[in-house]
Amino acid sequence: MLLGAMLGTNNLAQAGDFYDAVLGTINMVRTMTVDGEIGYGVVGGASCFWILTPFNKQPATVGNGVQLTFQAASNEQVDEFYRVVLAHGGSDEGAPGYRYRPHYYGAYCRDPDGNKLHVMHEANSAIVE
């Protein structure tokens, strides 16, 4: 069972501002802030996603082939997630639209550190909120 995922950053304050805004579009909130780390999850829940400065004090780098996928509750949330990413210093990797299967709607983008993010909604899929 996967408990969580984390991405490295070279500017924790900037990454925190970015993810506070972006993850808010899919009802995730900051659940903890400690030295060098910020955790996110659902209100009242445990942290399941973290951003952090690398423990070894080396610069954070982007993993080739690494991507985190977030599940949205609607196509409108996908659109808003993508819009907020771009408004907060992220970049485009594939605008919102239908792909893969008839009801799969998603977008691809990168955070200010270059980490690849995917947000998706698929009608009739189970969403835990």
Coordinates of C-alpha atoms in Angstrom, one line a residue:
M1 CA 0.0 0.0 0.0
L2 CA 1.3 3.4 -0.9
L3 CA 1.1 5.9 2.0
G4 CA 2.4 9.0 0.2
A5 CA 4.7 10.7 -2.2
M6 CA 7.1 13.6 -2.1
L7 CA 8.8 16.0 -4.4
G8 CA 12.0 17.9 -3.8
T9 CA 12.2 21.7 -4.1
N10 CA 15.0 24.3 -4.0
N11 CA 12.7 27.0 -2.6
L12 CA 10.3 25.6 0.1
A13 CA 8.5 28.9 0.6
Q14 CA 7.8 29.4 -3.1
A15 CA 6.8 25.7 -3.4
G16 CA 4.5 26.0 -0.4
D17 CA 2.7 29.1 -1.9
F18 CA 2.4 27.2 -5.2
Y19 CA 1.0 24.0 -3.8
D20 CA -1.3 25.8 -1.3
A21 CA -3.0 27.5 -4.3
V22 CA -2.9 24.5 -6.7
L23 CA -3.9 21.7 -4.3
G24 CA -6.7 23.9 -3.0
T25 CA -8.5 23.5 -6.3
I26 CA -8.9 19.8 -5.6
N27 CA -9.8 20.2 -1.9
M28 CA -6.4 19.4 -0.5
V29 CA -4.9 21.5 2.3
R30 CA -1.6 22.0 4.0
T31 CA -1.6 19.6 6.9
M32 CA 1.8 20.2 8.4
T33 CA 4.8 22.4 8.2
V34 CA 8.1 21.4 9.8
D35 CA 11.7 22.3 9.2
G36 CA 12.4 21.6 5.5
E37 CA 9.0 19.9 4.7
I38 CA 5.4 20.8 4.0
G39 CA 2.7 18.1 4.0
Y40 CA -0.7 18.1 2.2
G41 CA -3.8 16.0 2.6
V42 CA -7.6 16.3 3.0
V43 CA -9.0 18.4 5.9
G44 CA -8.7 16.3 9.1
G45 CA -6.7 13.7 7.4
A46 CA -3.1 12.6 7.4
S47 CA -0.5 14.1 5.0
C48 CA -0.1 12.0 1.9
F49 CA 1.9 14.4 -0.3
W50 CA 5.0 16.3 0.8
I51 CA 7.4 18.9 -0.7
L52 CA 10.8 19.1 0.9
T53 CA 14.3 20.3 0.6
P54 CA 16.6 17.4 0.0
F55 CA 18.0 15.8 3.3
N56 CA 21.4 15.5 1.8
K57 CA 21.6 19.3 1.2
Q58 CA 22.2 18.8 -2.5
P59 CA 20.0 20.7 -5.1
A60 CA 16.6 19.1 -5.8
T61 CA 16.4 17.8 -9.4
V62 CA 13.6 16.6 -11.6
G63 CA 13.3 12.8 -12.0
N64 CA 13.2 11.6 -15.6
G65 CA 10.0 9.6 -16.0
V66 CA 8.6 10.8 -12.6
Q67 CA 5.1 12.2 -12.4
L68 CA 2.5 12.6 -9.7
T69 CA -1.2 12.3 -10.6
F70 CA -3.9 14.0 -8.7
Q71 CA -7.6 13.0 -9.0
A72 CA -10.1 15.8 -9.4
A73 CA -13.8 15.5 -8.6
S74 CA -14.9 17.2 -11.9
N75 CA -13.6 18.4 -15.3
E76 CA -14.0 21.9 -13.9
Q77 CA -11.5 21.1 -11.1
V78 CA -9.0 19.8 -13.7
D79 CA -9.4 23.1 -15.6
E80 CA -9.0 25.2 -12.4
F81 CA -5.9 23.1 -11.2
Y82 CA -4.2 23.7 -14.6
R83 CA -5.2 27.5 -14.6
V84 CA -3.8 28.0 -11.1
V85 CA -0.6 26.1 -11.9
L86 CA 0.1 28.5 -14.8
A87 CA -0.9 31.5 -12.7
H88 CA 1.5 30.5 -9.9
G89 CA 4.7 30.0 -11.9
G90 CA 4.2 26.5 -13.3
S91 CA 4.3 25.5 -16.9
D92 CA 2.2 23.7 -19.5
E93 CA 2.9 20.1 -20.5
G94 CA -0.6 19.4 -22.0
A95 CA -3.7 21.5 -21.8
P96 CA -6.9 20.1 -20.3
G97 CA -8.8 17.8 -22.6
Y98 CA -10.1 14.2 -23.2
R99 CA -7.5 11.5 -23.6
Y100 CA -6.9 7.8 -23.3
R101 CA -10.5 6.7 -22.7
P102 CA -13.9 8.2 -23.6
H103 CA -14.5 9.8 -20.1
Y104 CA -10.9 10.5 -19.1
Y105 CA -10.2 14.2 -18.8
G106 CA -6.8 15.5 -17.8
A107 CA -4.0 18.0 -18.0
Y108 CA -0.3 17.9 -17.6
C109 CA 1.9 20.6 -16.1
R110 CA 5.1 21.3 -14.2
D111 CA 5.6 23.0 -10.9
P112 CA 8.2 25.9 -10.5
D113 CA 10.9 23.3 -9.8
G114 CA 10.1 21.4 -13.0
N115 CA 8.4 18.4 -11.3
K116 CA 5.7 16.9 -13.6
L117 CA 2.1 16.9 -12.4
H118 CA -1.0 15.3 -13.9
V119 CA -4.5 16.0 -12.8
M120 CA -7.4 14.0 -14.1
H121 CA -11.1 13.3 -13.7
E122 CA -12.8 10.2 -15.1
A123 CA -16.6 10.2 -15.1
N124 CA -18.0 7.2 -13.2
S125 CA -14.8 6.5 -11.4
A126 CA -14.7 6.1 -7.6
I127 CA -13.4 9.2 -5.8
V128 CA -12.5 9.2 -2.2
E129 CA -13.2 12.6 -0.6

